[in-house]
CSV table of C-alpha atoms in Angstrom, one decimal:
chain,number,residue,atom,x,y,z
A,1,ASN,CA,105.7,122.4,112.1
A,2,GLY,CA,109.1,123.6,109.4
A,3,GLU,CA,110.8,120.8,111.9
A,4,ALA,CA,111.4,118.2,108.5
A,5,SER,CA,110.2,119.1,105.0
A,6,LEU,CA,109.5,116.9,101.8
A,7,PHE,CA,111.3,118.9,99.6
A,8,GLU,CA,108.5,117.6,96.0
A,9,VAL,CA,105.5,118.8,98.4
A,10,ASN,CA,106.6,122.4,98.3
A,11,ILE,CA,107.5,122.4,95.3
A,12,ARG,CA,103.6,121.4,94.5
A,13,TYR,CA,102.8,124.3,97.2
A,14,ILE,CA,104.8,127.1,95.6
A,15,GLY,CA,103.0,126.4,91.8
A,16,GLY,CA,99.6,126.7,94.3
A,17,LEU,CA,100.6,129.9,96.2
A,18,LEU,CA,101.4,131.2,92.2
A,19,ALA,CA,98.4,130.4,90.1
A,20,THR,CA,96.8,132.4,92.9
A,21,TYR,CA,99.3,135.5,92.4
A,22,TYR,CA,98.3,134.9,89.0
A,23,LEU,CA,94.8,134.3,89.1
A,24,THR,CA,94.7,137.0,91.9
A,25,GLY,CA,97.1,139.4,92.0
A,26,GLU,CA,97.3,139.5,95.2
A,27,GLU,CA,101.2,139.9,96.4
A,28,VAL,CA,101.3,138.0,99.4
A,29,PHE,CA,101.0,135.2,97.5
A,30,LYS,CA,104.0,135.5,95.5
A,31,ASN,CA,106.3,136.9,98.7
A,32,LYS,CA,104.9,133.4,100.4
A,33,ALA,CA,105.8,131.9,97.4
A,34,LEU,CA,109.2,133.7,97.2
A,35,GLU,CA,110.5,132.9,100.4
A,36,LEU,CA,109.5,129.3,100.4
A,37,GLY,CA,112.2,129.3,97.4
A,38,GLU,CA,114.5,130.5,99.6
A,39,LYS,CA,113.8,128.0,102.6
A,40,LEU,CA,114.5,125.3,100.3
A,41,LEU,CA,117.4,126.2,97.9
A,42,PRO,CA,119.8,124.9,101.2
A,43,ALA,CA,118.6,121.5,99.5
A,44,PHE,CA,120.3,122.3,96.7
A,45,ASN,CA,123.8,122.4,97.5
A,46,THR,CA,125.3,119.3,96.4
A,47,PRO,CA,128.2,118.5,95.2
A,48,THR,CA,126.0,118.4,91.6
A,49,GLY,CA,124.0,121.0,92.2
A,50,ILE,CA,121.1,117.8,92.1
A,51,PRO,CA,119.1,118.4,95.7
A,52,ARG,CA,118.0,115.6,98.4
A,53,GLY,CA,114.5,114.7,98.6
A,54,VAL,CA,113.8,116.2,102.6
A,55,ILE,CA,115.3,119.6,103.7
A,56,ASN,CA,115.0,120.9,107.0
A,57,LEU,CA,112.5,124.0,106.9
A,58,GLY,CA,112.9,126.0,110.5
A,59,ARG,CA,113.9,126.1,114.7
A,60,GLN,CA,110.6,125.3,115.3
A,61,GLY,CA,109.7,122.7,117.8
A,62,THR,CA,111.4,120.6,120.6
A,63,HIS,CA,114.2,119.0,118.9
A,64,PRO,CA,117.8,119.6,120.7
A,65,TYR,CA,119.8,120.3,117.6
A,66,LYS,CA,116.9,122.1,116.2
A,67,HIS,CA,119.3,125.1,114.9
A,68,PHE,CA,121.9,122.5,113.8
A,69,LEU,CA,119.8,120.8,111.8
A,70,HIS,CA,118.4,123.8,110.0
A,71,GLY,CA,118.6,124.1,106.7
A,72,MET,CA,120.6,121.2,106.5
A,73,SER,CA,118.9,118.3,104.1
A,74,TRP,CA,119.8,114.4,102.8
A,75,SER,CA,117.7,111.5,100.8
A,76,TRP,CA,115.2,109.5,101.3
A,77,GLY,CA,116.5,105.7,103.4
A,78,TRP,CA,114.4,103.7,101.1
A,79,ALA,CA,116.8,105.2,98.3
A,80,SER,CA,119.0,103.1,96.8
A,81,ALA,CA,122.5,104.3,97.9
A,82,GLY,CA,121.7,107.8,98.5
A,83,SER,CA,119.7,108.5,95.3
A,84,SER,CA,117.7,111.5,94.3
A,85,ILE,CA,114.7,110.7,93.3
A,86,LEU,CA,113.8,111.7,89.3
A,87,ALA,CA,110.1,112.8,88.9
A,88,GLU,CA,111.0,114.9,92.4
A,89,PHE,CA,114.2,116.9,90.8
A,90,GLY,CA,113.7,116.7,87.7
A,91,THR,CA,110.5,118.7,88.4
A,92,LEU,CA,111.0,121.9,89.7
A,93,HIS,CA,111.8,124.2,85.8
A,94,LEU,CA,107.4,125.5,85.8
A,95,GLU,CA,107.7,127.0,89.4
A,96,PHE,CA,111.8,128.1,89.8
A,97,LEU,CA,111.2,129.4,86.7
A,98,HIS,CA,108.8,131.5,87.4
A,99,LEU,CA,111.0,132.6,90.9
A,100,SER,CA,113.8,133.4,88.6
A,101,GLU,CA,112.0,135.3,86.4
A,102,LEU,CA,110.1,137.4,89.9
A,103,SER,CA,113.2,138.0,92.0
A,104,GLY,CA,115.9,138.2,89.8
A,105,ASN,CA,117.9,135.4,90.9
A,106,PRO,CA,118.9,133.0,88.4
A,107,VAL,CA,117.0,129.1,88.2
A,108,MET,CA,119.0,126.4,89.3
A,109,ASN,CA,119.7,124.3,86.2
A,110,ILE,CA,119.6,121.0,86.4
A,111,ARG,CA,119.0,120.2,82.3
A,112,ARG,CA,123.3,120.1,81.6
A,113,VAL,CA,123.6,117.1,84.3
A,114,LEU,CA,121.1,115.2,82.7
A,115,ASN,CA,123.0,116.8,79.4
A,116,ARG,CA,125.4,114.7,80.1
A,117,VAL,CA,125.0,111.8,82.1
A,118,GLU,CA,124.7,108.9,80.2
A,119,LYS,CA,121.0,108.3,79.2
A,120,PRO,CA,120.8,104.0,78.6
A,121,GLN,CA,119.2,103.1,75.7
A,122,GLY,CA,118.5,107.3,75.4
A,123,LEU,CA,116.1,106.6,78.5
A,124,TYR,CA,116.5,108.5,82.1
A,125,PRO,CA,116.5,105.6,85.4
A,126,ASN,CA,114.7,106.6,87.6
A,127,PHE,CA,117.3,107.2,90.5
A,128,LEU,CA,120.4,109.6,90.7
A,129,SER,CA,123.0,109.9,93.3
A,130,PRO,CA,123.4,114.1,94.4
A,131,VAL,CA,126.8,113.7,94.9
A,132,THR,CA,128.5,111.6,92.0
A,133,GLY,CA,126.1,112.9,89.4
A,134,SER,CA,125.7,108.6,88.0
A,135,TRP,CA,122.5,106.2,87.9
A,136,VAL,CA,122.4,104.5,90.9
A,137,GLN,CA,120.5,101.7,88.8
A,138,HIS,CA,118.7,101.2,85.9
A,139,HIS,CA,115.2,101.3,87.0
A,140,VAL,CA,113.2,103.2,84.8
A,141,SER,CA,109.9,103.7,84.7
A,142,ILE,CA,107.0,106.7,82.9
A,143,GLY,CA,104.9,105.7,85.9
A,144,GLY,CA,106.0,106.2,89.3
A,145,LEU,CA,108.9,108.0,90.5
A,146,GLY,CA,109.7,109.5,86.9
A,147,ASP,CA,106.5,110.2,85.8
A,148,SER,CA,106.2,114.4,86.1
A,149,PHE,CA,110.3,115.5,85.1
A,150,TYR,CA,108.7,114.0,81.4
A,151,GLU,CA,105.6,116.9,81.3
A,152,TYR,CA,107.9,119.0,82.4
A,153,LEU,CA,110.5,119.2,79.1
A,154,ILE,CA,107.8,119.8,76.9
A,155,LYS,CA,105.6,122.3,79.8
A,156,SER,CA,109.1,124.1,80.5
A,157,TRP,CA,109.3,124.9,76.6
A,158,LEU,CA,105.7,125.6,75.7
A,159,MET,CA,105.4,127.9,78.9
A,160,SER,CA,108.4,129.9,77.3
A,161,ASP,CA,106.1,130.9,74.1
A,162,LYS,CA,108.0,127.7,72.4
A,163,LYS,CA,111.4,129.3,73.0
A,164,ASP,CA,113.0,126.7,75.2
A,165,SER,CA,114.2,125.1,72.6
A,166,GLU,CA,117.0,122.8,75.5
A,167,ALA,CA,113.5,121.4,76.6
A,168,LYS,CA,112.0,121.0,73.6
A,169,LYS,CA,115.2,118.6,72.6
A,170,MET,CA,115.5,116.3,75.7
A,171,TYR,CA,111.6,116.2,75.4
A,172,ASP,CA,111.6,114.9,71.5
A,173,GLU,CA,115.1,112.4,72.5
A,174,ALA,CA,113.1,111.4,76.3
A,175,LEU,CA,109.7,110.2,73.8
A,176,GLU,CA,111.5,109.3,71.0
A,177,ALA,CA,113.6,106.7,73.4
A,178,ILE,CA,110.4,105.5,74.8
A,179,GLU,CA,108.4,105.4,71.7
A,180,LYS,CA,111.8,102.8,71.5
A,181,HIS,CA,112.4,100.6,73.9
A,182,LEU,CA,108.7,100.8,76.6
A,183,VAL,CA,105.5,100.9,74.6
A,184,LYS,CA,103.6,97.4,73.4
A,185,LYS,CA,100.7,96.2,72.3
A,186,SER,CA,99.1,93.5,73.6
A,187,ALA,CA,98.4,90.5,71.8
A,188,GLY,CA,94.2,91.8,72.8
A,189,GLY,CA,95.7,95.0,70.5
A,190,LEU,CA,96.0,97.1,73.8
A,191,THR,CA,98.9,99.8,73.3
A,192,TYR,CA,100.8,99.9,77.2
A,193,ILE,CA,104.0,101.8,78.2
A,194,ALA,CA,106.0,99.2,80.1
A,195,GLU,CA,108.8,99.4,82.6
A,196,TRP,CA,112.6,99.1,81.9
A,197,ARG,CA,114.7,97.1,84.0
A,198,GLY,CA,118.0,96.9,83.6
A,199,GLY,CA,117.3,95.9,80.0
A,200,ILE,CA,114.6,93.9,81.4
A,201,LEU,CA,111.3,95.0,80.1
A,202,ASP,CA,107.7,94.2,83.2
A,203,HIS,CA,104.8,94.1,81.4
A,204,LYS,CA,102.9,97.3,83.7
A,205,MET,CA,101.6,100.1,83.7
A,206,GLY,CA,101.1,102.3,86.8
A,207,HIS,CA,98.3,104.6,86.9
A,208,LEU,CA,100.4,107.1,87.7
A,209,ALA,CA,101.7,106.4,83.7
A,210,CYS,CA,97.9,108.0,82.6
A,211,PHE,CA,98.8,111.1,82.6
A,212,SER,CA,101.5,110.3,79.7
A,213,GLY,CA,98.5,110.4,77.2
A,214,GLY,CA,97.4,113.9,77.2
A,215,MET,CA,101.6,114.1,77.3
A,216,ILE,CA,102.1,112.9,74.1
A,217,ALA,CA,99.0,114.3,72.9
A,218,LEU,CA,99.6,118.4,74.2
A,219,GLY,CA,102.9,117.6,72.1
A,220,ALA,CA,101.8,117.1,69.3
A,221,GLU,CA,100.0,119.4,68.6
A,222,HIS,CA,103.0,121.4,68.0
A,223,GLU,CA,104.8,118.8,65.4
A,224,ALA,CA,105.2,118.5,61.8
A,225,GLU,CA,102.0,117.1,60.2
A,226,GLU,CA,103.4,113.1,60.0
A,227,ARG,CA,104.5,113.2,63.3
A,228,ARG,CA,101.7,115.1,64.9
A,229,GLN,CA,99.1,111.8,63.6
A,230,ARG,CA,101.9,109.4,64.9
A,231,HIS,CA,101.7,110.8,68.0
A,232,MET,CA,97.8,111.8,68.4
A,233,GLU,CA,97.5,108.1,67.7
A,234,LEU,CA,99.5,106.9,70.2
A,235,ALA,CA,98.5,109.2,72.6
A,236,ALA,CA,94.8,108.4,72.0
A,237,GLU,CA,96.2,103.9,72.0
A,238,ILE,CA,97.4,104.9,75.2
A,239,THR,CA,93.8,106.8,76.8
A,240,SER,CA,92.3,104.2,75.6
A,241,THR,CA,94.4,101.6,77.8
A,242,CYS,CA,93.3,103.2,80.9
A,243,HIS,CA,90.0,103.8,80.3
A,244,GLU,CA,90.4,99.9,79.5
A,245,SER,CA,92.2,100.1,82.9
A,246,TYR,CA,88.4,101.8,84.5
A,247,ALA,CA,86.2,99.5,82.6
A,248,ARG,CA,87.7,96.0,83.5
A,249,THR,CA,86.3,96.4,87.2
A,250,ASP,CA,83.2,95.6,88.5
A,251,THR,CA,82.9,99.4,89.8
A,252,LYS,CA,84.3,101.1,86.9
A,253,LEU,CA,87.3,102.6,89.4
A,254,GLY,CA,91.0,102.0,87.9
A,255,PRO,CA,93.6,99.9,90.2
A,256,GLU,CA,97.0,101.1,91.0
A,257,ALA,CA,98.5,99.7,89.2
A,258,PHE,CA,97.4,96.8,85.9
A,259,ARG,CA,99.0,94.7,83.9
A,260,PHE,CA,99.8,93.3,80.3
A,261,ASP,CA,101.6,88.6,81.1
A,262,ALA,CA,99.8,85.5,81.5
A,263,GLY,CA,96.9,85.3,79.8
A,264,SER,CA,95.9,88.9,81.3
A,265,GLU,CA,95.6,92.6,80.1
A,266,ALA,CA,94.7,95.6,81.6
A,267,MET,CA,94.2,94.1,84.9
A,268,ALA,CA,95.3,94.2,88.5
A,269,THR,CA,96.9,90.4,89.0
A,270,ARG,CA,98.6,91.7,92.1
A,271,LEU,CA,95.6,92.1,95.4
A,272,SER,CA,97.9,94.9,96.3
A,273,GLU,CA,97.6,96.8,93.2
A,274,ARG,CA,94.1,96.8,93.5
A,275,TYR,CA,93.4,99.8,95.6
A,276,TYR,CA,92.4,103.4,93.3
A,277,ILE,CA,93.1,106.1,96.1
A,278,LEU,CA,91.3,108.9,93.7
A,279,ARG,CA,94.2,109.2,91.5
A,280,PRO,CA,93.6,112.2,88.1
A,281,GLU,CA,96.1,111.1,86.1
A,282,VAL,CA,92.9,108.6,83.5
A,283,VAL,CA,91.1,111.7,83.3
A,284,GLU,CA,93.6,114.5,83.0
A,285,SER,CA,95.0,112.5,80.1
A,286,TYR,CA,90.1,112.5,78.9
A,287,MET,CA,90.7,116.6,79.4
A,288,TYR,CA,93.5,116.8,77.2
A,289,LEU,CA,92.6,114.6,74.7
A,290,TRP,CA,89.0,116.4,74.5
A,291,ARG,CA,90.4,120.2,74.5
A,292,LEU,CA,93.3,118.8,71.1
A,293,THR,CA,90.3,115.8,69.5
A,294,HIS,CA,86.1,117.1,70.6
A,295,ASP,CA,86.1,113.5,70.4
A,296,PRO,CA,82.7,112.8,72.5
A,297,LYS,CA,83.9,110.0,73.6
A,298,TYR,CA,86.4,111.2,75.9
A,299,ARG,CA,83.4,113.5,77.9
A,300,LEU,CA,81.9,110.0,78.3
A,301,TRP,CA,84.5,108.3,80.0
A,302,GLY,CA,84.7,111.3,81.7
A,303,TRP,CA,81.2,111.5,83.0
A,304,GLU,CA,81.7,107.4,83.6
A,305,VAL,CA,84.0,108.6,86.0
A,306,VAL,CA,82.4,110.5,88.4
A,307,GLN,CA,79.1,108.0,88.4
A,308,ALA,CA,81.2,105.8,90.3
A,309,LEU,CA,82.9,108.4,91.6
A,310,GLU,CA,79.6,109.3,92.8
A,311,LYS,CA,78.5,105.3,93.8
A,312,HIS,CA,81.2,104.3,95.5
A,313,CYS,CA,83.5,107.4,96.9
A,314,ARG,CA,81.6,109.4,98.2
A,315,VAL,CA,81.1,109.8,101.9
A,316,GLU,CA,78.8,111.8,104.4
A,317,ALA,CA,82.7,113.9,104.5
A,318,GLY,CA,84.1,113.7,101.5
A,319,PHE,CA,85.4,110.9,99.0
A,320,SER,CA,87.5,108.0,99.8
A,321,GLY,CA,89.5,106.0,98.6
A,322,ILE,CA,88.6,102.2,98.0
A,323,ARG,CA,90.4,99.4,98.7
A,324,ASP,CA,88.6,97.0,95.7
A,325,VAL,CA,88.3,98.1,92.7
A,326,TYR,CA,86.9,94.7,91.7
A,327,THR,CA,84.9,94.4,93.8
A,328,THR,CA,81.2,95.5,93.9
A,329,THR,CA,80.9,96.7,97.6
A,330,PRO,CA,84.1,98.6,98.3
A,331,ALA,CA,85.4,98.9,101.4
A,332,HIS,CA,87.1,102.8,102.5
A,333,ASP,CA,90.8,103.1,103.0
A,334,ASN,CA,88.6,106.9,105.1
A,335,MET,CA,91.9,109.4,103.1
A,336,GLN,CA,90.1,111.8,100.6
A,337,GLN,CA,94.0,112.9,98.9
A,338,SER,CA,95.0,116.1,98.8
A,339,PHE,CA,95.1,115.8,94.7
A,340,PHE,CA,91.8,114.1,94.0
A,341,LEU,CA,90.7,118.6,94.8
A,342,ALA,CA,93.6,119.8,93.6
A,343,GLU,CA,93.7,117.8,90.1
A,344,THR,CA,91.0,115.0,89.6
A,345,LEU,CA,88.2,117.3,90.5
A,346,LYS,CA,90.1,120.4,88.4
A,347,TYR,CA,89.7,117.8,85.3
A,348,LEU,CA,87.2,117.0,85.2
A,349,TYR,CA,85.9,120.2,85.4
A,350,LEU,CA,87.7,121.8,82.8
A,351,LEU,CA,87.1,118.6,80.4
A,352,PHE,CA,83.3,119.8,79.9
A,353,CYS,CA,84.3,123.3,80.2
A,354,GLU,CA,84.5,125.2,77.1
A,355,ASP,CA,87.5,125.7,75.8
A,356,ASP,CA,88.5,128.6,76.9
A,357,VAL,CA,88.5,128.3,80.4
A,358,LEU,CA,92.4,128.2,81.6
A,359,SER,CA,92.7,127.6,77.5
A,360,LEU,CA,95.9,125.8,76.3
A,361,GLU,CA,96.6,128.9,74.5
A,362,ASP,CA,97.5,131.1,77.8
A,363,TRP,CA,98.2,128.0,80.5
A,364,VAL,CA,100.1,125.7,81.2
A,365,PHE,CA,99.7,122.8,84.3
A,366,ASN,CA,102.4,122.2,86.9
A,367,THR,CA,101.7,118.6,87.9
A,368,GLU,CA,99.4,119.3,90.6
A,369,ALA,CA,97.4,120.6,88.2
A,370,HIS,CA,98.2,124.9,89.2
A,371,PRO,CA,98.0,126.2,85.9
A,372,LEU,CA,101.4,129.2,85.2
A,373,PRO,CA,100.6,131.3,82.5
A,374,ILE,CA,103.0,131.1,79.2
A,375,ASN,CA,104.9,133.9,79.0
A,376,HIS,CA,103.4,135.2,76.2
A,377,THR,CA,104.6,139.0,75.3
A,378,ASP,CA,101.3,140.3,75.4
A,379,PHE,CA,100.1,138.4,78.2
A,380,LYS,CA,98.5,139.5,81.6
A,381,ALA,CA,97.0,136.9,83.4
């Protein structure tokens, strides 16, 4: 009702409004995106310009202090020392760049802060203070809390028609640090991206981190030959590991997180990580790898997901997440997440489409799979 808003959710919604505008030409969607963008701007009123994670958007409702709270922003209660989250404040550029082009107002440039701050081993930790501009703790993850920041660097460069050199430089340096410090190979030969906690590796990969195969392949496509080959191989290996996390379950759907320790490989070893909530990241990488290599195994793997979804997740009213991927009779959680429609089904659809349906030559997908046009000088949506 506008009393309180999750900043990140509204950024994703702006992406959906903009995508609808570009695909239909209907001005109402553009105007709503601009209106919502204006409402989010008070979240940037911090000493660094890094936005906080939650903002009060409106004056509706019955709160006695609703007029005072309008436009007020704050950090998540669980975020360390009132910090902002890398995957939230670092995942704005595609949407806000389009808003600035449509409105004539300059984009919020968070990159200046991130360029200036010292990065441990070249890595970006997940928590940053919006007051001091310093990292709050040294936890690095390519999965939850960090994920979409990295894809927005390479996608910002692509969306600019390869003119945004700052974004490309930051992406190249971040990927180099990830390759050097986080990419590991298991005893069984599976390549994975570990998490980093103050210099100590946690040999765990979340389902959310499985987007990285597609991201690395997307970036590799535009590299010189030696680097392109290396990165395409890395992308294929990571995507294969994520496929293994599905193939090694009874349902052929992947767990929320899987580990590479104590003799276990690409499997959840904790009860709290055995669930599947219709996440899209694995099929996202299948789609990108198919589009860029046309290796038929990616369509085969995608079809395996379709069959598993039909068998284990379809219910009378739609699709539901399941509580344990390692049982042949899983219990449903009775929730159909919004990203299932926005991403999982869309990426599966695109995996089996011709390449000219939302071509990667003309479109980039924001982190919620909403298509935004690449800024070709002659582009018409």
